[in-house]
XYZ file of C-alpha atoms in Angstrom:
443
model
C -37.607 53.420 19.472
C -36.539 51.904 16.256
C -33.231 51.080 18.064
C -34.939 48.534 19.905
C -36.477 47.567 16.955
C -33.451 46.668 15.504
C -31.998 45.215 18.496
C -34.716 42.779 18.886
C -35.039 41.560 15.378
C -31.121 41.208 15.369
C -31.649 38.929 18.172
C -34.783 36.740 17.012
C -32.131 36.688 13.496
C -29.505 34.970 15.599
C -31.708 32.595 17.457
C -32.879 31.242 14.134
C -29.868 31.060 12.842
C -28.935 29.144 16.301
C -32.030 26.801 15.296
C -31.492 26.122 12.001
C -27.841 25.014 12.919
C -28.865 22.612 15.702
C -31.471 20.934 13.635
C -28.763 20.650 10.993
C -27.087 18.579 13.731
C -29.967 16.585 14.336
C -30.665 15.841 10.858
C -27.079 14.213 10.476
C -26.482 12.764 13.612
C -26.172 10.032 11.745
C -23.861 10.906 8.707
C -20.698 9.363 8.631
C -17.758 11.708 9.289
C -20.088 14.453 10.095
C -18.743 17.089 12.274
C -21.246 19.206 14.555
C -21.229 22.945 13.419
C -21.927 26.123 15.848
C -22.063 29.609 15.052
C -20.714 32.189 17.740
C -22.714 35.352 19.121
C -21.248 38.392 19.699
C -22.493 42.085 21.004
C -22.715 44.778 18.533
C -21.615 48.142 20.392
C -21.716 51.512 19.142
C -20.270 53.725 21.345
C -20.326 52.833 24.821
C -24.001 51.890 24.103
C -25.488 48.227 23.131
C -26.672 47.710 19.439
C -27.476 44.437 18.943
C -25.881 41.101 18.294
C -23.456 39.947 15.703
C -23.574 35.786 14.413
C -20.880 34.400 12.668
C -20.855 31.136 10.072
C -21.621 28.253 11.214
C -17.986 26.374 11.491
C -17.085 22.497 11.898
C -16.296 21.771 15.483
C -13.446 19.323 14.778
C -9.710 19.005 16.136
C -6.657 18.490 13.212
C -4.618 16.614 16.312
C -7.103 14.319 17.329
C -8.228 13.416 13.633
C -4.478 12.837 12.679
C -4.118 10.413 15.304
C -7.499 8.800 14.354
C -6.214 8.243 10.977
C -2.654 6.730 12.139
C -4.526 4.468 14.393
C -7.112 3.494 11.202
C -3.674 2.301 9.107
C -2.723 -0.034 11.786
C -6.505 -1.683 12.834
C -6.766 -2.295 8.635
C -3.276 -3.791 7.967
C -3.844 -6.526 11.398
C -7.647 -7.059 10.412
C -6.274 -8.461 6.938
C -3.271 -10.299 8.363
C -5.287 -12.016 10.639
C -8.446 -12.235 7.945
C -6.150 -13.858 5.313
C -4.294 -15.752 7.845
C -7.133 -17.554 9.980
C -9.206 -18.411 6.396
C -6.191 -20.162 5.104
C -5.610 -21.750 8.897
C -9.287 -23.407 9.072
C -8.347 -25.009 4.948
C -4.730 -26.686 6.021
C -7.105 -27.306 9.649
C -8.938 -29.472 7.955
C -8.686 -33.297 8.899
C -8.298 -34.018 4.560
C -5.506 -31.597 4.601
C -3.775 -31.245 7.697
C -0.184 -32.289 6.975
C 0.685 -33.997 10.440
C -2.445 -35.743 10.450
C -1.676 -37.565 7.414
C 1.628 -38.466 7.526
C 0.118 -40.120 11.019
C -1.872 -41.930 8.937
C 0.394 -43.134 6.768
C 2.840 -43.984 9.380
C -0.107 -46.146 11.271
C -0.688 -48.648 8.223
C 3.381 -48.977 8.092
C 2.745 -50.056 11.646
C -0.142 -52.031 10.775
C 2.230 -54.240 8.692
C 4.570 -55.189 11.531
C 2.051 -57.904 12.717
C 1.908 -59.448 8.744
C 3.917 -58.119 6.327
C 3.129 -59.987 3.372
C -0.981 -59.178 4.200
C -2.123 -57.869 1.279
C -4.686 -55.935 2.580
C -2.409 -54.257 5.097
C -0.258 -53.606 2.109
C -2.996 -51.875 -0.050
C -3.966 -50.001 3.134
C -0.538 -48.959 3.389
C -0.547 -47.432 -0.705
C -4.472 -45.754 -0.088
C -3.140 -44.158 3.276
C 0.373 -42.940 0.556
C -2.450 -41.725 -1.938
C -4.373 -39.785 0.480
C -1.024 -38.392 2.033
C 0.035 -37.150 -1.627
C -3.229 -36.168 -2.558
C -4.152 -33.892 0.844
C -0.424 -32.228 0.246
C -0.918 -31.398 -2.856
C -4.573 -30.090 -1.858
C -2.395 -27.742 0.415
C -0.340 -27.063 -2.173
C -3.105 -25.801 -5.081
C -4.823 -23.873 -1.679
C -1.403 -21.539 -1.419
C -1.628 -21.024 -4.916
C -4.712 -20.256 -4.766
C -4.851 -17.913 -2.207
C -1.346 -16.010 -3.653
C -3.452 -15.617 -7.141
C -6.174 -14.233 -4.445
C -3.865 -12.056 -2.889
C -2.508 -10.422 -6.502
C -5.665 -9.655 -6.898
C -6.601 -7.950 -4.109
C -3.232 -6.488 -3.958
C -4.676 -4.761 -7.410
C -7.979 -3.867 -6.323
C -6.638 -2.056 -3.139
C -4.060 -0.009 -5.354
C -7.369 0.576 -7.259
C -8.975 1.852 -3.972
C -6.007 4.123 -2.910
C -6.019 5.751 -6.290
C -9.333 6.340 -6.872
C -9.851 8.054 -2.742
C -6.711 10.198 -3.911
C -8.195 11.705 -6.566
C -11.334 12.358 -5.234
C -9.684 13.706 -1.854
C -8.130 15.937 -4.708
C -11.006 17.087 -6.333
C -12.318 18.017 -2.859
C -9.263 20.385 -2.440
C -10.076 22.003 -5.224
C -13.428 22.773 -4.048
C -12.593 23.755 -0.628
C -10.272 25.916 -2.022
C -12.430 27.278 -4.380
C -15.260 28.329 -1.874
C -13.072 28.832 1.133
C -12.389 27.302 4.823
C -15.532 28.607 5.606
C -19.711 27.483 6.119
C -20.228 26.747 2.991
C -17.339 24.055 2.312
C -18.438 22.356 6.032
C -20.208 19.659 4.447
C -17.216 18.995 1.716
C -14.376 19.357 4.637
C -16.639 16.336 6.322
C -16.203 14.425 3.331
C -12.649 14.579 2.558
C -12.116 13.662 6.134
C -14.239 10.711 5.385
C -12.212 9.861 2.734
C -8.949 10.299 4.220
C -10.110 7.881 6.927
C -10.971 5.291 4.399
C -7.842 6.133 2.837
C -5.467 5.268 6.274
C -7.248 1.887 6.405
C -5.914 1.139 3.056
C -1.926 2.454 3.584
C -0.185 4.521 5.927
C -0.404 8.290 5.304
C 0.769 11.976 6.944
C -1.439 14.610 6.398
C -0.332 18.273 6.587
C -3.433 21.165 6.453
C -2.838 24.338 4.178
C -3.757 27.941 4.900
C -6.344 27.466 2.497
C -7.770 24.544 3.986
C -6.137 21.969 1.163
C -4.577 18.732 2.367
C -1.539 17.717 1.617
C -1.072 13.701 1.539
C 2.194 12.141 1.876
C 3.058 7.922 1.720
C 6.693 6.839 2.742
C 7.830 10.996 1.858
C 6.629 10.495 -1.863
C 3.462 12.869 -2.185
C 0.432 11.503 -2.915
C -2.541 14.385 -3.041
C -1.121 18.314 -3.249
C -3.705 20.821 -3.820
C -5.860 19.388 -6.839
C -3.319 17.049 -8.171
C -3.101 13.403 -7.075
C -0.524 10.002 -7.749
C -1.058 7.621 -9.132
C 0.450 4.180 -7.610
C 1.471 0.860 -9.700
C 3.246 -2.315 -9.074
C 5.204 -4.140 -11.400
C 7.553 -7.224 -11.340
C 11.379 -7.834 -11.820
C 13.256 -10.195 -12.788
C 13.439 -11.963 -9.626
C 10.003 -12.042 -8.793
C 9.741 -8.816 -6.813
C 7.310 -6.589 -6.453
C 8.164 -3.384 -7.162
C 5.622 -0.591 -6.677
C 6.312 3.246 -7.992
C 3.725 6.156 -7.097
C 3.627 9.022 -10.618
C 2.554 12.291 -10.304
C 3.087 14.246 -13.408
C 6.853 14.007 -14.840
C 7.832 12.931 -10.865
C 7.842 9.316 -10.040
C 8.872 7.439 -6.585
C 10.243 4.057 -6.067
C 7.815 3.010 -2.880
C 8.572 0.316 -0.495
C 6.156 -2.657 -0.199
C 5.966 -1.863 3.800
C 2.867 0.381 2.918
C 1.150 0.066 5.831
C -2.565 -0.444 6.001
C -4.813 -3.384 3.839
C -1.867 -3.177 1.206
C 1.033 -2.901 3.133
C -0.323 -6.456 5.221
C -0.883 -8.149 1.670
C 2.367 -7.575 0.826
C 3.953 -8.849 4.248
C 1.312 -11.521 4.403
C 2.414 -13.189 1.069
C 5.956 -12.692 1.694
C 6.233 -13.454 5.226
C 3.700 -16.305 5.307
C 2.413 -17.484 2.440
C 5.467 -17.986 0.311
C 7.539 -19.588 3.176
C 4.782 -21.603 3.594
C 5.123 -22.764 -0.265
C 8.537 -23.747 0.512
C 8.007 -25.669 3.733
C 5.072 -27.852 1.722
C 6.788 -28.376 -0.996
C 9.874 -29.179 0.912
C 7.810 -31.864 3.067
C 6.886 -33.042 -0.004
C 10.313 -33.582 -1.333
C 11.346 -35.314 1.801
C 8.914 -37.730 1.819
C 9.502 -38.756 -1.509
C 12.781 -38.800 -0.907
C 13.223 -40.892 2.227
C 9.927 -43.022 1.601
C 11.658 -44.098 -1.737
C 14.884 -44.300 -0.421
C 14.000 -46.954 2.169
C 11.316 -49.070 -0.334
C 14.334 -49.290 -2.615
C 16.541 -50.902 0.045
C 14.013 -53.583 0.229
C 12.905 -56.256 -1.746
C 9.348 -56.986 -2.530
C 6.901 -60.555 -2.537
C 8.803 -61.375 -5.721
C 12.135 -60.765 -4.263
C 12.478 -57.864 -6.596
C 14.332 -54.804 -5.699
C 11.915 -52.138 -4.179
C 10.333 -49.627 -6.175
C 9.418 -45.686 -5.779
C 6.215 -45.013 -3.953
C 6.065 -41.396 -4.311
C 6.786 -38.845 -7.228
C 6.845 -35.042 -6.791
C 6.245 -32.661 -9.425
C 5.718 -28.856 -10.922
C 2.049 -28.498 -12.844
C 2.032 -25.982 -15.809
C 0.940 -23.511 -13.200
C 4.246 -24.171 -11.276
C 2.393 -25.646 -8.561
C 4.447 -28.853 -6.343
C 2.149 -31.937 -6.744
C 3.070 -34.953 -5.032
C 1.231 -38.220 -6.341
C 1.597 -41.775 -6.079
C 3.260 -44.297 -8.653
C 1.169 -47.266 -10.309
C 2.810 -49.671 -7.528
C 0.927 -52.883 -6.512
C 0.661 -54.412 -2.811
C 3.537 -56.479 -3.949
C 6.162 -54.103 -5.241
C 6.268 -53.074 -1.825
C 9.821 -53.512 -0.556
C 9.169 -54.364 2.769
C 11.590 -56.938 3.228
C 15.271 -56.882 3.817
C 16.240 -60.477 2.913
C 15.854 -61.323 -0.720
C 14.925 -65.127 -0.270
C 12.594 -64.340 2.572
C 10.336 -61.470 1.225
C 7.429 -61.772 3.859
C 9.781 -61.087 6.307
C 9.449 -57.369 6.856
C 12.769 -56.295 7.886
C 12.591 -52.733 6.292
C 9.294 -52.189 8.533
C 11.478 -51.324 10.664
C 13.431 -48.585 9.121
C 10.530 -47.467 6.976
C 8.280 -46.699 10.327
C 11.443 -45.065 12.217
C 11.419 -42.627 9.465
C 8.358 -40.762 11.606
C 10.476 -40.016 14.487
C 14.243 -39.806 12.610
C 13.521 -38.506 9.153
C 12.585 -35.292 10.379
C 9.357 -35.046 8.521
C 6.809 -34.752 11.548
C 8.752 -31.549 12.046
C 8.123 -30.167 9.130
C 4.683 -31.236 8.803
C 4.072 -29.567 12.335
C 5.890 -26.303 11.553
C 3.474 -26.129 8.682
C 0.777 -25.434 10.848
C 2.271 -24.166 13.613
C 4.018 -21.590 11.810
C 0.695 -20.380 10.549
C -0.748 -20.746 13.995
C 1.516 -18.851 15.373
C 1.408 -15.991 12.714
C -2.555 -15.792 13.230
C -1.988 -15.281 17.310
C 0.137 -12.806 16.798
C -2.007 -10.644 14.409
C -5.253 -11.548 16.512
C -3.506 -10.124 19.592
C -2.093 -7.323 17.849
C -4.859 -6.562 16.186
C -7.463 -6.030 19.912
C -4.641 -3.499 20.464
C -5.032 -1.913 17.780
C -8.764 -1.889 17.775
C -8.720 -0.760 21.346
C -6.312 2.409 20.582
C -8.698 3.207 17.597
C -11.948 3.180 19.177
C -10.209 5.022 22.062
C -9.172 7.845 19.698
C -12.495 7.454 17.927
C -14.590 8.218 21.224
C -12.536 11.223 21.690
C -12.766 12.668 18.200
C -16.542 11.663 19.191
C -16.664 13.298 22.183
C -15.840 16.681 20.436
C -17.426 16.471 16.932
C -19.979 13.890 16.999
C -23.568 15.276 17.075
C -25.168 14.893 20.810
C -29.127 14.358 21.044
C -29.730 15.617 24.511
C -27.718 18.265 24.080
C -29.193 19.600 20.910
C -32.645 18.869 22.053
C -31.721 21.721 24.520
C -30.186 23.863 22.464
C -33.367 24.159 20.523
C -35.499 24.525 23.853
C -33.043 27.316 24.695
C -32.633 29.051 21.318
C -36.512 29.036 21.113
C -36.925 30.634 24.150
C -34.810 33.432 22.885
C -36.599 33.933 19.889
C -40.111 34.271 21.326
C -38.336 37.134 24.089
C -36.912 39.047 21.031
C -40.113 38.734 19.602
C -42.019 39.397 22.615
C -39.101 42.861 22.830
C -40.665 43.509 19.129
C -44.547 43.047 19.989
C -43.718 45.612 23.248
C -42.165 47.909 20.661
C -44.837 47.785 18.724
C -47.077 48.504 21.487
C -45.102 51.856 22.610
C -44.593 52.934 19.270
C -48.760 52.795 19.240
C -49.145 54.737 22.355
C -46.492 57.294 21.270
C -49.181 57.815 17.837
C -52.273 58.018 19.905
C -50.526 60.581 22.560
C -49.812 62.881 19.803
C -52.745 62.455 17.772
């Protein structure tokens, strides 16, 4: 008789045990990175006779494989989504009808045209110098954006090493929790977190991930080590001679020389400003220089209303902040060589030359490339980046599928478990009622 006792309140034991982990589930269905728990049952058996029912701890239904993909798949959706992020902000600036290099030098190119008809117009000539004044004015505008957005990137490039530090030490200090109170129930909650964090952490660099016997992670970044049990890197960049970035990852007395290709937010900021941004420096300050160059070249050839040789119309220069300006000189309408005979300087021979240099100078190329170079750059990182996406949120909705906390199906858990608690009580109440008989038949 007190066998069944036992039996029964083992039973009503485990079903609340079953409750109280479903309704855990509930309660965080939506917790980021949580992972649905379950506790096992198993019969207790003495002899060749039933004695009840054994629960375990409730453990973390989660898969190491499909979380290590997750993570892989996290490094490449956050390096594209800030290629293409830096890349299409900077697009819709040098977009911009004040800015955009080949619609200016149009521009300009159109009042040289303009001339053709009267040469010695003054009007047409002053339209010609304000169309040169907004040409210099919207390169250099282009010109102060790059720098602008290469200060922007340093300092992002900072922060994020900022990020990656601080989510390595506190994925360490998780370690050395887990460790401390074991694989087990009651280090679920902190396992969730440091998965968490390792996820944020792949969005910010590339990163393997081996799993201890104990439960600790083990993070590694380009083979250098970057978390081991409770102890954690510590990353840095620094500058050579040459300009370089150099970054080095410490831990302890052991340092590593790490590559810039990082993967992740940083790794893109670093290909970003050297694969875009800086060649794009060079190509505006190179139109820049041409321009000057063959604008002054031709004006100089000429002669102007006075008969004077022609003077320079454009001047390029470094600012204190080493950024290319290009600027027009204090020419009049009249300095304007335009002409090509010296006694007849309303004749507007140089017109000629000075308009051709739009289709034989070489600078609508370069003033295209500018854009289309960055164009191009942004398709490529859009397009890679849906791919990426798509392989993430496929991984994602597996991991999902298997950890993520399920309504329905925890509503009916708690239906069922219920149910078997009010039978092993209902087993206890019919106990209770024998073990009454049994008193009163002997009585």
């Amino acid at each position: 008789m007190m066998n069944l006792f036992t039996i029964a309140a083992q039973g009503a034991q485990a079903a609340q045990n079953q409750l109280s982990v479903s309704a855990g589930n509930i309660a965080n269905q939506q917790t980021a990175g949580y992972s649905r728990q379950a506790i096992t049952q198993t019969a207790s058996v003495v002899g060749n006779l039933g004695n009840g029912v054994k629960t375990s701890d409730a453990s973390r239904i989660t898969d190491q494989t499909l979380n290590q993909a997750l993570w892989h798949t996290q490094s490449a959706v956050g390096y594209y989504q800030s290629l293409n992020s830096w890349g299409t902000s900077l697009e819709k600036v040098i977009s911009s009808s004040t800015t955009q290099p080949s619609t200016l030098l149009t521009s300009f190119f159109n009042s040289v045209s303009a001339l053709t008809t009267q040469p010695d117009s003054t009007a047409y000539r002053q339209q010609l110098i304000s169309s040169a004044t907004s040409l210099a004015n919207g390169l250099s505008q282009t010109s102060q954006n790059l720098a602008d957005q290469q200060t922007s990137i340093g300092q992002q490039q900072q922060s994020t090493l900022g990020q990656v530090n601080q989510l390595s030490s506190q994925i360490a200090d998780l370690n050395q929790q887990i460790s401390r109170l074991g694989a087990g129930a009651e280090s679920n909650s902190l396992q969730d977190q440091r998965d968490q964090q390792v996820k944020t952490l792949s969005g910010l660099i590339a990163i393997s991930v081996e799993k201890s016997e104990t439960g600790s992670y083990t993070l590694t970044t380009q083979g250098a080590t970057l978390v081991e049990g409770n102890q954690a890197a510590v990353l840095s960049s620094s500058t050579d001679t040459q300009g370089n970035t150099q970054l080095q990852s410490r831990m302890g007395q052991t340092s590593s020389t790490l590559s810039t290709a990082m993967g992740g937010q940083l790794g893109a900021l670093y290909d970003y400003q050297q694969q875009v941004l800086s060649p794009l420096q060079t190509q505006v300050t190179g139109l820049m220089q041409s321009v000057s160059e063959q604008v002054n070249t031709t004006l100089a050839s000429g002669y102007d209303l006075q008969g004077d040789q022609g003077k320079a119309l454009f001047t390029v220069s470094t600012d204190s902040a080493g950024v290319a300006r290009l600027a027009t000189t204090d020419l009049t309408p009249a300095q304007l060589g335009l002409s090509l005979d010296k006694t007849t300087p309303a004749n507007g021979g140089n017109l000629t030359t000075l308009s051709g240099l739009q289709t034989t100078s070489g600078v609508t190329e370069q003033a295209t490339a500018i854009t289309s170079h960055l164009a191009l750059a942004n398709s490529q990182s859009s397009n890679q980046l849906a791919v990426a996406t798509a392989v993430n949120q496929q991984w994602q909705q597996q991991r999902d599928n298997l950890s993520a906390v399920n309504k329905d199906e925890e509503a009916v858990n708690l239906q069922t478990y219920l149910q078997s608690y009010q039978a092993n009580m209902k087993v206890m109440s019919v106990g209770n009622q024998l073990f009454s008989e049994l008193l009163t038949l002997f009585s």
